[in-house]
Backbone as CSV, one residue per row, in Angstrom:
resi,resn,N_x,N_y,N_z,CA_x,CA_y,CA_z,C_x,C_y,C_z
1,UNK,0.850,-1.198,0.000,0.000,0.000,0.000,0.884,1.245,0.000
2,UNK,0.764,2.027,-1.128,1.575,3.080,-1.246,0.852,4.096,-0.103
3,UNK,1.717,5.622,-0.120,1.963,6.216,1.007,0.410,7.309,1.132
4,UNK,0.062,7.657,-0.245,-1.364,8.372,-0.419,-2.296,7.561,0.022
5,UNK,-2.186,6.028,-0.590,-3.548,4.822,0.105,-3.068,5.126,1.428
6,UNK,-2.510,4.895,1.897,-2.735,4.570,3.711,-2.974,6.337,4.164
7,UNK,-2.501,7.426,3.480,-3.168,8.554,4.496,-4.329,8.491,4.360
8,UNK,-4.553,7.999,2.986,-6.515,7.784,2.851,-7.360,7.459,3.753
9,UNK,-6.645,6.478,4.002,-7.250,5.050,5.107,-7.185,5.722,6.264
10,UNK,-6.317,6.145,6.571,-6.497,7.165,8.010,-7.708,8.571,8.042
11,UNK,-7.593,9.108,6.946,-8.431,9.851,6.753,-9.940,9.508,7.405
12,UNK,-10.245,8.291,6.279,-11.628,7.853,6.250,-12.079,7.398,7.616
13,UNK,-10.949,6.799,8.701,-10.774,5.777,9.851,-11.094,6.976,10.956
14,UNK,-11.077,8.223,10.798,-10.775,9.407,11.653,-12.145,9.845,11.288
15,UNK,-12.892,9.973,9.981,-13.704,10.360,10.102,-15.132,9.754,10.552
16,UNK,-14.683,8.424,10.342,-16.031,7.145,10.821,-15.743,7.395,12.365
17,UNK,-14.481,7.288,12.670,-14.793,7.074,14.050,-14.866,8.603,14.994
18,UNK,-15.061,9.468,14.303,-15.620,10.880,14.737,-16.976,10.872,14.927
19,UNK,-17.727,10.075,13.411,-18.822,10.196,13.435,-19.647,9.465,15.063
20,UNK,-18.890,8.225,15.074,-19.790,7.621,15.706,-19.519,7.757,17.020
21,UNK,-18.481,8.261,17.494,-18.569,9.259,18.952,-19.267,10.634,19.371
22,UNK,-19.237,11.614,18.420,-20.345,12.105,17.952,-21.862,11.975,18.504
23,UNK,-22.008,11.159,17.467,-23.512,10.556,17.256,-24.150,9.691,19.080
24,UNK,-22.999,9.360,19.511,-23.614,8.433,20.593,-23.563,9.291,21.608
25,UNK,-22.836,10.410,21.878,-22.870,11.746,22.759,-24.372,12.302,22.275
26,UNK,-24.281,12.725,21.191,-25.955,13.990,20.843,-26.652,12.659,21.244
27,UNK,-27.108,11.760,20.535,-28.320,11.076,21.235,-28.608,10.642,22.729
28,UNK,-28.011,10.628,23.383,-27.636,10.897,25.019,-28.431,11.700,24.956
29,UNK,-27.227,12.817,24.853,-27.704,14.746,25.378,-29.471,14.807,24.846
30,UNK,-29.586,14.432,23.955,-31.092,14.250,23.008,-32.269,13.584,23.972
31,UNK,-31.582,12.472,24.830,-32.383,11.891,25.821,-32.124,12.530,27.321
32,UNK,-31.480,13.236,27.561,-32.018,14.355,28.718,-30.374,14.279,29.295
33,UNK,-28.937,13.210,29.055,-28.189,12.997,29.564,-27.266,13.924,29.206
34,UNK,-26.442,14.857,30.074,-25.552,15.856,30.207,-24.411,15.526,31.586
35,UNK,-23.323,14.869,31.219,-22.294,14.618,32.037,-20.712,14.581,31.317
36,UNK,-19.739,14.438,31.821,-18.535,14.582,31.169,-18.332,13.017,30.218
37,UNK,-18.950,12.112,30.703,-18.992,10.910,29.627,-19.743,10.958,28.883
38,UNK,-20.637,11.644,28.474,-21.240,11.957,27.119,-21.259,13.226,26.583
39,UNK,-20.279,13.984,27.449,-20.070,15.541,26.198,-18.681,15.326,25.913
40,UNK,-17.649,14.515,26.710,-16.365,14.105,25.840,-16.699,13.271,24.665
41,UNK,-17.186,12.556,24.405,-17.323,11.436,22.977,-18.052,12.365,22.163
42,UNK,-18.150,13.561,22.268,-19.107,14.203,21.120,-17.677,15.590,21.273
43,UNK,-16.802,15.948,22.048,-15.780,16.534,21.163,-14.773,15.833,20.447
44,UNK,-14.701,14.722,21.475,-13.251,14.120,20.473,-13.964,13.760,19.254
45,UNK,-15.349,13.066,19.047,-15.872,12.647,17.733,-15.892,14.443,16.747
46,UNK,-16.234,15.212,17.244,-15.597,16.570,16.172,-14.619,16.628,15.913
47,UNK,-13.196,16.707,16.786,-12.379,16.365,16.673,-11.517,16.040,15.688
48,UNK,-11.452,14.578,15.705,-11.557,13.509,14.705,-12.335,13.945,13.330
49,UNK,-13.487,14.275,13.604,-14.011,14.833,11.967,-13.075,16.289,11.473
50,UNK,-13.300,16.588,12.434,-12.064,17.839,11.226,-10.669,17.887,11.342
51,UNK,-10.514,16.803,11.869,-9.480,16.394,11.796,-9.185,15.321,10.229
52,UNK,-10.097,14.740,10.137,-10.065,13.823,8.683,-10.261,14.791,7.685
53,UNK,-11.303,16.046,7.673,-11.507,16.592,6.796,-10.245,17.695,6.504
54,UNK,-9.782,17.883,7.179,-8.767,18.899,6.805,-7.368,17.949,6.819
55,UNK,-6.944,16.446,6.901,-5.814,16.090,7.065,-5.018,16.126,6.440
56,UNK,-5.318,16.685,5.003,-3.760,17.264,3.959,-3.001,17.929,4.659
57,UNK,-4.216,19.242,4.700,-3.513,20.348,5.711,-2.565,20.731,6.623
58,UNK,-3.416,19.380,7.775,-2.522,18.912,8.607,-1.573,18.416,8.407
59,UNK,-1.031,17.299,7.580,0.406,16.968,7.101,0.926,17.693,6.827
60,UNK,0.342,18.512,5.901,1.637,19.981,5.555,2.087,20.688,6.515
61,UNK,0.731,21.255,7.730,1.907,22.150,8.577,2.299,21.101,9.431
62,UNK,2.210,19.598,9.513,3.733,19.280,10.313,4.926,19.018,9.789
63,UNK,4.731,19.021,8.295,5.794,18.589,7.489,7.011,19.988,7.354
64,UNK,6.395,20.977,8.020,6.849,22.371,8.134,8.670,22.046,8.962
65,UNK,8.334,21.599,10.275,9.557,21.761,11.156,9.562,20.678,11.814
66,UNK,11.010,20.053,11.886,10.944,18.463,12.664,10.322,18.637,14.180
67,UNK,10.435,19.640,14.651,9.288,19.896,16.491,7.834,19.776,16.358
68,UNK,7.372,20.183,14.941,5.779,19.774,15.017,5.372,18.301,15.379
69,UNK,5.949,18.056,13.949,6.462,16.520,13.909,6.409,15.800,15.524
70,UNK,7.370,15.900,15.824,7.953,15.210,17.372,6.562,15.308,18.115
71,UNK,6.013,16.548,18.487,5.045,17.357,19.134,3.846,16.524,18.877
72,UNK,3.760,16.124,17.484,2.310,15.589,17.086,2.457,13.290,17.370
73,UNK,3.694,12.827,17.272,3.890,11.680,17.706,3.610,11.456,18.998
74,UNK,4.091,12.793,20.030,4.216,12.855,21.302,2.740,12.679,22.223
75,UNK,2.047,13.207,21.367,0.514,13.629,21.574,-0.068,12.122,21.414
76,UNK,0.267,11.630,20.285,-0.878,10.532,20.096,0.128,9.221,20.800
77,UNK,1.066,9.323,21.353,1.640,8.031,22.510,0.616,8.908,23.855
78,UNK,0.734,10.199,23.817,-0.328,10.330,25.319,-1.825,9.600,25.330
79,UNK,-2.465,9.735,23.990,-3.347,9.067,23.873,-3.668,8.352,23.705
80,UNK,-2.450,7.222,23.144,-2.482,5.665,23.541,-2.088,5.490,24.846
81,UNK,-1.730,5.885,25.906,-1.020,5.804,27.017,-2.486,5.952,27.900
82,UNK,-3.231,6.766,27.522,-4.417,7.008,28.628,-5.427,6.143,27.662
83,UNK,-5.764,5.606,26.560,-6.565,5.021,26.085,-6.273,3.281,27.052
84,UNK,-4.773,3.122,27.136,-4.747,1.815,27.762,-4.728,1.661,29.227
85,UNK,-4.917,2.813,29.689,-4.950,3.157,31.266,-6.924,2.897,31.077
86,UNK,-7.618,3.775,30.404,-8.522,3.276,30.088,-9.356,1.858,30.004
87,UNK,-8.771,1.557,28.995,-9.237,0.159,29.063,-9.278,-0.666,30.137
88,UNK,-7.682,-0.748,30.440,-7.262,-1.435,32.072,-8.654,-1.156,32.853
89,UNK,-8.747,0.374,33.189,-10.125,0.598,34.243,-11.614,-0.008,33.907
90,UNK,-11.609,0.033,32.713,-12.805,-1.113,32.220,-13.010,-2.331,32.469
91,UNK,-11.811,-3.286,32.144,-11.721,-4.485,32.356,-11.818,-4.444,34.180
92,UNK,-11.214,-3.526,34.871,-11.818,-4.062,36.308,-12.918,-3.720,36.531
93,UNK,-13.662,-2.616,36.209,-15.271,-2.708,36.519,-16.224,-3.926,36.266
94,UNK,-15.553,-4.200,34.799,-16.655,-5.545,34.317,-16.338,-6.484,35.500
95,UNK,-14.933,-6.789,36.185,-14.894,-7.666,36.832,-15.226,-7.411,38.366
96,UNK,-15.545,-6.501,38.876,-16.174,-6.528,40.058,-17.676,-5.667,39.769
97,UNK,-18.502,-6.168,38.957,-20.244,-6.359,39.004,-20.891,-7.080,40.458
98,UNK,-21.146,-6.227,40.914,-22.152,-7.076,42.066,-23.413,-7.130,41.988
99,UNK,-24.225,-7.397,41.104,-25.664,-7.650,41.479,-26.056,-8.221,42.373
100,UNK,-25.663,-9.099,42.849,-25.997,-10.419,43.978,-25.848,-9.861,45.119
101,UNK,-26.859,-9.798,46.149,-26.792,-8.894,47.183,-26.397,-10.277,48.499
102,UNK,-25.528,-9.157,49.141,-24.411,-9.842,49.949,-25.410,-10.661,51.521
103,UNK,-24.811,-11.861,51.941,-25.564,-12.930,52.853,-25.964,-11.972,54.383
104,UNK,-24.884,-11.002,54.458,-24.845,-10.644,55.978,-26.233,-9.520,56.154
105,UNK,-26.560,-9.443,57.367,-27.609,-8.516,57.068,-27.223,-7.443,57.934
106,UNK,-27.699,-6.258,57.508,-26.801,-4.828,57.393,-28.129,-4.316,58.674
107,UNK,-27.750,-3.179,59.469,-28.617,-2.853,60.246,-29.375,-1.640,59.027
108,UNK,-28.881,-1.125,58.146,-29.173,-0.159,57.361,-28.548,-0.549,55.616
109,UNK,-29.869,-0.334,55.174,-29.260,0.044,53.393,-29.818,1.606,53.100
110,UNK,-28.738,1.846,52.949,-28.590,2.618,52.205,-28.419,3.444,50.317
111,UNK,-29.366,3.834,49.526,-29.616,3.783,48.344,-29.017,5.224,47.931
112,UNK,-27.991,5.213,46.758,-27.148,6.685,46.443,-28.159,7.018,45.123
113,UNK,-28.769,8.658,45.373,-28.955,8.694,43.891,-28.212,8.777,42.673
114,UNK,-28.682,8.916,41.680,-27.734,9.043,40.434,-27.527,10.135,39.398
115,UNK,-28.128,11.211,40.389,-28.048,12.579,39.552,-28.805,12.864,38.046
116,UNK,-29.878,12.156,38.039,-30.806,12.206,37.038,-31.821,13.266,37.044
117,UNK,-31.929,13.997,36.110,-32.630,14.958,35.967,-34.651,14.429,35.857
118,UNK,-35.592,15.412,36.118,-36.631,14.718,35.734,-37.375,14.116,36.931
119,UNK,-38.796,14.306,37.462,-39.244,14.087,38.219,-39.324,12.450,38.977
120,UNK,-39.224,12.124,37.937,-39.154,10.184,38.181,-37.949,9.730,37.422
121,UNK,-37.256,8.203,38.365,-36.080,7.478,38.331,-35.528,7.649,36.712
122,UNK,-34.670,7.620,36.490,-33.680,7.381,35.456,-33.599,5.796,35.264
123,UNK,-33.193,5.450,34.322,-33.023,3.783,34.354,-32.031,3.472,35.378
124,UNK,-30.946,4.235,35.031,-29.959,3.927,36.450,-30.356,3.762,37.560
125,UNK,-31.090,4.744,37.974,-31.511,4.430,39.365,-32.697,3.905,39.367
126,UNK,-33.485,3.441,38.437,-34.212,2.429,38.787,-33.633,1.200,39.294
127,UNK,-32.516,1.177,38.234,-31.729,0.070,38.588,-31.324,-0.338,40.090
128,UNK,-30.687,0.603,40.696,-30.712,0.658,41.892,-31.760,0.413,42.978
129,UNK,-32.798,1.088,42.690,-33.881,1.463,43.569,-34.380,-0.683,43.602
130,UNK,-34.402,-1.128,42.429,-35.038,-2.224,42.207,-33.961,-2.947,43.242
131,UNK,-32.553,-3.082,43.027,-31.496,-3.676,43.912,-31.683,-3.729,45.131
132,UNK,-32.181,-2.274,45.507,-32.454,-2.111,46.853,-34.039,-2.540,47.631
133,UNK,-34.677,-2.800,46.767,-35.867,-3.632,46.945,-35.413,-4.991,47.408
134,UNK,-34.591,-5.710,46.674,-34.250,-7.142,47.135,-33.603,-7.009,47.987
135,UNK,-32.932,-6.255,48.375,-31.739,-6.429,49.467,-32.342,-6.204,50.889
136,UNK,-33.652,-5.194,50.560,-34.533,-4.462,51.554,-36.030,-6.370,52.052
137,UNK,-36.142,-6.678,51.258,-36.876,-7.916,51.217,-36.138,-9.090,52.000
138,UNK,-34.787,-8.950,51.619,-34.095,-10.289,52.543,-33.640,-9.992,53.466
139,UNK,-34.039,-8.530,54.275,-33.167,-8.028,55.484,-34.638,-7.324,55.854
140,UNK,-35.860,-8.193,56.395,-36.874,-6.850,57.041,-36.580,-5.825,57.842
141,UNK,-35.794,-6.224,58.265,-35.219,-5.437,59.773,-34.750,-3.950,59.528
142,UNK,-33.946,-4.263,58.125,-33.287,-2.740,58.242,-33.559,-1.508,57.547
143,UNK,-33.198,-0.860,58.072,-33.872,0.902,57.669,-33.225,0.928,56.223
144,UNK,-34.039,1.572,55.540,-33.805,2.092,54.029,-33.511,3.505,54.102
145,UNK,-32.243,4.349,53.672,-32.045,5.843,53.337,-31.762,5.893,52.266
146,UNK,-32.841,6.712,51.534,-32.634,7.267,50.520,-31.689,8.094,50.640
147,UNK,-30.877,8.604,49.816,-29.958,10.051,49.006,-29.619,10.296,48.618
148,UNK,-30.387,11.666,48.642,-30.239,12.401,47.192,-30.544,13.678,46.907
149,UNK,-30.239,15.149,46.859,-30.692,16.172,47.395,-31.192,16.952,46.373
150,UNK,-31.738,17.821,46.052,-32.058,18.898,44.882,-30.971,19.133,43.970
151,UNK,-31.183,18.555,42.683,-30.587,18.927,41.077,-31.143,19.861,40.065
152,UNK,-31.780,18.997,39.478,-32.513,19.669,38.119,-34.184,19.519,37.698
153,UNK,-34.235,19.182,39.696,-35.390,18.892,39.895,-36.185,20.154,41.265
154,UNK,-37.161,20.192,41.308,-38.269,20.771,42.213,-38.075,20.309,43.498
155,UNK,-38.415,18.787,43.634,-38.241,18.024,45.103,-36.713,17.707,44.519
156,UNK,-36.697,16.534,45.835,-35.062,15.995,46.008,-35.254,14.576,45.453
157,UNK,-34.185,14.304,45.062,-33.565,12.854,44.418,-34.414,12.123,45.321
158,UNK,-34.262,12.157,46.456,-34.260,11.172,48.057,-36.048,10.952,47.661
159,UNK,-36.857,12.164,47.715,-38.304,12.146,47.817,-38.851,11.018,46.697
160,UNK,-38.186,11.296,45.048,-38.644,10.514,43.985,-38.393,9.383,44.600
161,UNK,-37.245,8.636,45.031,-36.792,7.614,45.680,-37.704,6.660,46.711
162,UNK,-38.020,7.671,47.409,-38.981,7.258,48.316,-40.263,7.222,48.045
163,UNK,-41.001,7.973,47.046,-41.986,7.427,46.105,-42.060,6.187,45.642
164,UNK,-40.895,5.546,44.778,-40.574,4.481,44.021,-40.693,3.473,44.760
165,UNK,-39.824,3.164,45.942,-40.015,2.567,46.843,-41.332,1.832,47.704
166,UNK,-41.868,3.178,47.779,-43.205,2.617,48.255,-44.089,2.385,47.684
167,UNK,-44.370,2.705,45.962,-45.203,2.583,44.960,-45.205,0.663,44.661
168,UNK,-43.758,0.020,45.391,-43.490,-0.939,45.145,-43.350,-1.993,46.062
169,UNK,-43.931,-1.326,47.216,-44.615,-2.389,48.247,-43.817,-2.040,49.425
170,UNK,-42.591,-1.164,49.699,-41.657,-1.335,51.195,-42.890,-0.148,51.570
171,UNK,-42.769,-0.692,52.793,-43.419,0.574,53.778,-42.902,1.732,53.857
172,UNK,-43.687,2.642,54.198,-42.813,3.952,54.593,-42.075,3.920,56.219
173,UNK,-42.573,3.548,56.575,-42.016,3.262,57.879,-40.589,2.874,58.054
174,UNK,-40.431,2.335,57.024,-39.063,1.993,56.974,-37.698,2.420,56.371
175,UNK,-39.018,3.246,55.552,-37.628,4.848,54.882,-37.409,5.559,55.293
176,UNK,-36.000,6.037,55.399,-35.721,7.684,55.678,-34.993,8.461,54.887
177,UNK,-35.366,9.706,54.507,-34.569,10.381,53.579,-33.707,11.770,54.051
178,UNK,-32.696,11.298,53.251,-31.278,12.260,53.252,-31.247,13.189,52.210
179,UNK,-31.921,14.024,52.111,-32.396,15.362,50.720,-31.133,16.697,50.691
180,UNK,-30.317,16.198,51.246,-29.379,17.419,50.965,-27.904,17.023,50.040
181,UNK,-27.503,16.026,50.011,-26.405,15.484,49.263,-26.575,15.998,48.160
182,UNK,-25.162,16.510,47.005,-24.807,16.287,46.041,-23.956,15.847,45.817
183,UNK,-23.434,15.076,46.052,-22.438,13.806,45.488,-21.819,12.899,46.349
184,UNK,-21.483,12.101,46.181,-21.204,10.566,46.895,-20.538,10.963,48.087
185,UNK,-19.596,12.120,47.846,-19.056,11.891,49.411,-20.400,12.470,50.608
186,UNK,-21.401,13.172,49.976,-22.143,14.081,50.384,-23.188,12.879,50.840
187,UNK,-23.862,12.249,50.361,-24.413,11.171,50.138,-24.115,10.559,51.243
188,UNK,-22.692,10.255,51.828,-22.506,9.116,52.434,-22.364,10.107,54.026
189,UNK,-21.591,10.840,54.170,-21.389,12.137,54.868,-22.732,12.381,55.788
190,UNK,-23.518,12.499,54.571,-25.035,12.998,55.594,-25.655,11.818,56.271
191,UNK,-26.093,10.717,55.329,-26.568,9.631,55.411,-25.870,8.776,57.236
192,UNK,-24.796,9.001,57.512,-24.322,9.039,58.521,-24.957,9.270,59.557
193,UNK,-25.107,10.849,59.400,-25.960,11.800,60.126,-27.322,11.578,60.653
194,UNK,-28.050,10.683,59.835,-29.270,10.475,59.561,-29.489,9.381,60.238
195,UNK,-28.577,8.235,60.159,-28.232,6.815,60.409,-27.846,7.445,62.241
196,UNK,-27.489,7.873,62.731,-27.132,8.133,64.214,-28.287,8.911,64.778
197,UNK,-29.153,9.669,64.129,-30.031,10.086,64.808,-31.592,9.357,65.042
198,UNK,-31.326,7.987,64.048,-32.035,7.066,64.280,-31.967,5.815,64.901
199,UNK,-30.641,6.171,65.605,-29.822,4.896,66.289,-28.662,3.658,66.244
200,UNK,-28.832,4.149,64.800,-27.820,3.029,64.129,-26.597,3.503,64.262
201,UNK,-25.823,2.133,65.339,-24.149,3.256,65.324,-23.702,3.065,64.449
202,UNK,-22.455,3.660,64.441,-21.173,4.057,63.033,-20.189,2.742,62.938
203,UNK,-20.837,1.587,64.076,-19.642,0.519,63.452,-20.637,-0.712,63.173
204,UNK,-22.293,-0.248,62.653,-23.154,-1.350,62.408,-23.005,-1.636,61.044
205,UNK,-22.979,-3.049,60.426,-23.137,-3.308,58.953,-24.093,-2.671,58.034
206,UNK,-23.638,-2.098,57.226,-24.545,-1.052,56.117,-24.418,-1.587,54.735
207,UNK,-25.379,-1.630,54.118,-25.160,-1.782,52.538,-25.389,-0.713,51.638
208,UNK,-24.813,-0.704,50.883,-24.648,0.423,50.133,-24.774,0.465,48.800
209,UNK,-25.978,0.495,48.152,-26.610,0.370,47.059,-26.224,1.430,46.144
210,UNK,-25.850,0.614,44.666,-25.425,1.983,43.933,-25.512,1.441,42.506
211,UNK,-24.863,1.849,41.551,-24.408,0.976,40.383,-23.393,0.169,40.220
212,UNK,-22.885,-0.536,39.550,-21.773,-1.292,39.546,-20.763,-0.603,39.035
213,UNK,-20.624,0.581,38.297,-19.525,1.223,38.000,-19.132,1.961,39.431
214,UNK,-19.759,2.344,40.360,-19.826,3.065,41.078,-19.015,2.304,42.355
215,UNK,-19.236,1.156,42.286,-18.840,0.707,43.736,-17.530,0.405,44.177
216,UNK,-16.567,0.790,43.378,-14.817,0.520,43.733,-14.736,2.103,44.444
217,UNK,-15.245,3.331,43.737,-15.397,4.610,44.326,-15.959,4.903,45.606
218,UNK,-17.489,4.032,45.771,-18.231,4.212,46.971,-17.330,3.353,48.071
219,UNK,-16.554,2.251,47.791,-16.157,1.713,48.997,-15.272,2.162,49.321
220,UNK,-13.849,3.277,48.639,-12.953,3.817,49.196,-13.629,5.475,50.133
221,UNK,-14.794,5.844,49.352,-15.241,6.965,50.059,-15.921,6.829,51.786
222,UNK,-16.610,5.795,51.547,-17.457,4.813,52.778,-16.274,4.992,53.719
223,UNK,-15.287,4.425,53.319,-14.413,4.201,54.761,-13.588,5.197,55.434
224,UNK,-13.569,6.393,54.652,-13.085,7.789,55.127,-14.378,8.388,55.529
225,UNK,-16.012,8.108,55.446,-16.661,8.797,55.608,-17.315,8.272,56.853
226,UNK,-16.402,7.006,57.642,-17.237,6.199,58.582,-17.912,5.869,58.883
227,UNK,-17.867,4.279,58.012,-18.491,3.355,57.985,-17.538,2.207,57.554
228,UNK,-16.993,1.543,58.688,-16.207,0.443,58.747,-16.581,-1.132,58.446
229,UNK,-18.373,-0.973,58.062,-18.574,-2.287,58.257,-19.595,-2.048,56.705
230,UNK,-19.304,-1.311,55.890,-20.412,-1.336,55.015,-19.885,-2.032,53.790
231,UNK,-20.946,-2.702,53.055,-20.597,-3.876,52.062,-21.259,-2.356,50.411
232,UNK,-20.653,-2.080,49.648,-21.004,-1.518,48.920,-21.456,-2.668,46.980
233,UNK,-22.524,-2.614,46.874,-23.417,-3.820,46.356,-24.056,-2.886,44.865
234,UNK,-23.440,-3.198,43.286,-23.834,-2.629,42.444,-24.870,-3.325,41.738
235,UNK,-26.007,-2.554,41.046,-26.751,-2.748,40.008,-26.518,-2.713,38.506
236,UNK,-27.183,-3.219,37.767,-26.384,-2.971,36.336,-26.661,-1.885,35.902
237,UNK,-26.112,-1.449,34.706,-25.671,-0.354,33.963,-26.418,-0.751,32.984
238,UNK,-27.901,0.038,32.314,-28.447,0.056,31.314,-26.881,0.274,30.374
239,UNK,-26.944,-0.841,29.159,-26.029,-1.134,28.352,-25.740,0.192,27.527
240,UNK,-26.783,0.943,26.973,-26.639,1.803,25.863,-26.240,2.961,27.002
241,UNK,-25.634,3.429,27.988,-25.366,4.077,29.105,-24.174,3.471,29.504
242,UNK,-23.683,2.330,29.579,-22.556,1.609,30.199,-21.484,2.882,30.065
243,UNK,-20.832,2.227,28.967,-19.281,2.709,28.667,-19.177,4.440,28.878
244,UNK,-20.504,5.301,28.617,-20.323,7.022,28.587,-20.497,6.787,30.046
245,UNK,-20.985,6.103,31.057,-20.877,6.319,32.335,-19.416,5.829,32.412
246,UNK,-19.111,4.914,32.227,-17.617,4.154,32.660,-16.754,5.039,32.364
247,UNK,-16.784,6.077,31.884,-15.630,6.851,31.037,-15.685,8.204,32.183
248,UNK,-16.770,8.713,32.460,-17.169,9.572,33.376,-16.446,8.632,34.808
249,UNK,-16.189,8.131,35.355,-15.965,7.192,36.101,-14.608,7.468,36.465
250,UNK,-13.991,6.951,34.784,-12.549,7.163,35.040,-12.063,8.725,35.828
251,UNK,-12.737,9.446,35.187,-12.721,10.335,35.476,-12.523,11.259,37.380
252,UNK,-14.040,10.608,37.435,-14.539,10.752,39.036,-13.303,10.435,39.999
253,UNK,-12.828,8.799,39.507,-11.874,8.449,40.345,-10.587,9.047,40.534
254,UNK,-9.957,9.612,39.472,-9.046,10.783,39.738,-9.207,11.827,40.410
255,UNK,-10.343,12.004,40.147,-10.790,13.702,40.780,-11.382,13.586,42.242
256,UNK,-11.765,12.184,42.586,-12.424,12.025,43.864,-10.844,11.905,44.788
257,UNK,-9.411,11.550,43.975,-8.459,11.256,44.657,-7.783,12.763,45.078
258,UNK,-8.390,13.868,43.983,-7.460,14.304,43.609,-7.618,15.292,45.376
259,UNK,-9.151,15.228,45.100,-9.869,16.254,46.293,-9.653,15.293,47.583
260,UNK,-9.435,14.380,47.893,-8.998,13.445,49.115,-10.225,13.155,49.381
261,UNK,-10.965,12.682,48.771,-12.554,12.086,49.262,-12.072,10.750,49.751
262,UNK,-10.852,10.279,48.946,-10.583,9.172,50.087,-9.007,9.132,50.068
């Protein structure tokens, strides 16, 4: 393959795969979803498109000075370098999925929302909410906390939650809601709070209901946020949602390190 066929091939390879990062970001955003894992796959997919469409261009001004050159090799080993740091973090999520809710029984479960916009559950946290139904069924005993505090909503995460819940047979009696959290450390932080003023001490077994991408994050936050005995237990990841959450993820976990959440 001479040297014009293969820039071709790159060309065309840059612009398909623009398109279809792109395309799987807007239809997200199109379905109400706005987070850093689905507005990154819709720049790098631009990106990539004008990047194919203009790539003569581009060869010429690196063909300008051997530092562009260097500059532009340098760039795309960073992005194989974090694409396989990437992956790596994928392959361990798939491998610690917990659906299967754990034998011991927790004096408290606890349910994290999922920052879904919209008066009623997101699939995600249906997902959850349903998890926490079974887990809430094989443990009568223990208190259910919702949390989840005011987003992009009127009421709080926690309230829809506790709707869902009881629309689906747990008593109210047995919920309590934590309506001020915005985000996991917040979540777990208050929920604490909530959990001691209803009696439950800080070294009783807790479960900790969430998604399955979520739970390598929730169990390092849990144990700086005290709770020494809590089992953190994921739901699945609506598929067409997986990977733009998993990517957001990667993310979180840097930034949750970066801020010392744990």
């Amino acid at each position: 393959m001479n040297l014009f066929a293969t820039s071709s091939v790159k060309r065309v390879l840059a612009i398909a795969t623009g398109l279809v990062l792109a395309a799987d970001g807007l239809i997200l955003i199109g379905l109400g979803y706005f987070n850093l894992g689905v507005v990154l796959p819709v720049v790098m997919g631009l990106g990539l498109c004008a990047l194919g469409l203009r790539w003569r261009q581009m060869q010429r001004w690196l063909s300008v000075t051997p530092r562009r050159a260097w500059l532009w090799r340098g760039f795309w080993w960073a992005v194989c370098f974090w694409l396989a740091t990437l992956a790596a973090f994928w392959v361990f999520l798939a491998s610690k999925k917990l659906t299967d809710v754990p034998t011991n029984a927790p004096a408290a479960i606890i349910v994290l929302g999922s920052g879904s916009p919209g008066s009623t559950p997101s699939p995600t946290l249906i997902a959850r909410l349903d998890l926490a139904l079974r887990d809430a069924a094989r443990h009568p005993k223990a208190l259910v906390v919702v949390s989840g505090g005011i987003s992009f909503r009127t009421s709080s995460e926690a309230e829809v939650m506790a709707d869902y819940l009881q629309q689906h047979g747990l008593p109210a009696g047995r919920i309590v809601k934590e309506e001020r959290s915005t985000s996991t450390e917040e979540n777990l932080l208050f929920s604490r709070r909530v959990l001691a003023a209803a009696g439950v001490s800080s070294d009783a077994p807790v479960h900790i209901v969430t998604s399955d991408f979520h739970t390598l994050r929730t169990g390092l936050i849990a144990r700086r946020a005290g709770y020494p005995a809590a089992t953190a237990i994921g739901a699945d990841t609506p598929l067409y949602l997986r990977y733009n959450i998993w990517l957001r993820e990667y993310f979180a976990v840097i930034s949750s390190w970066a801020l010392r959440e744990y």
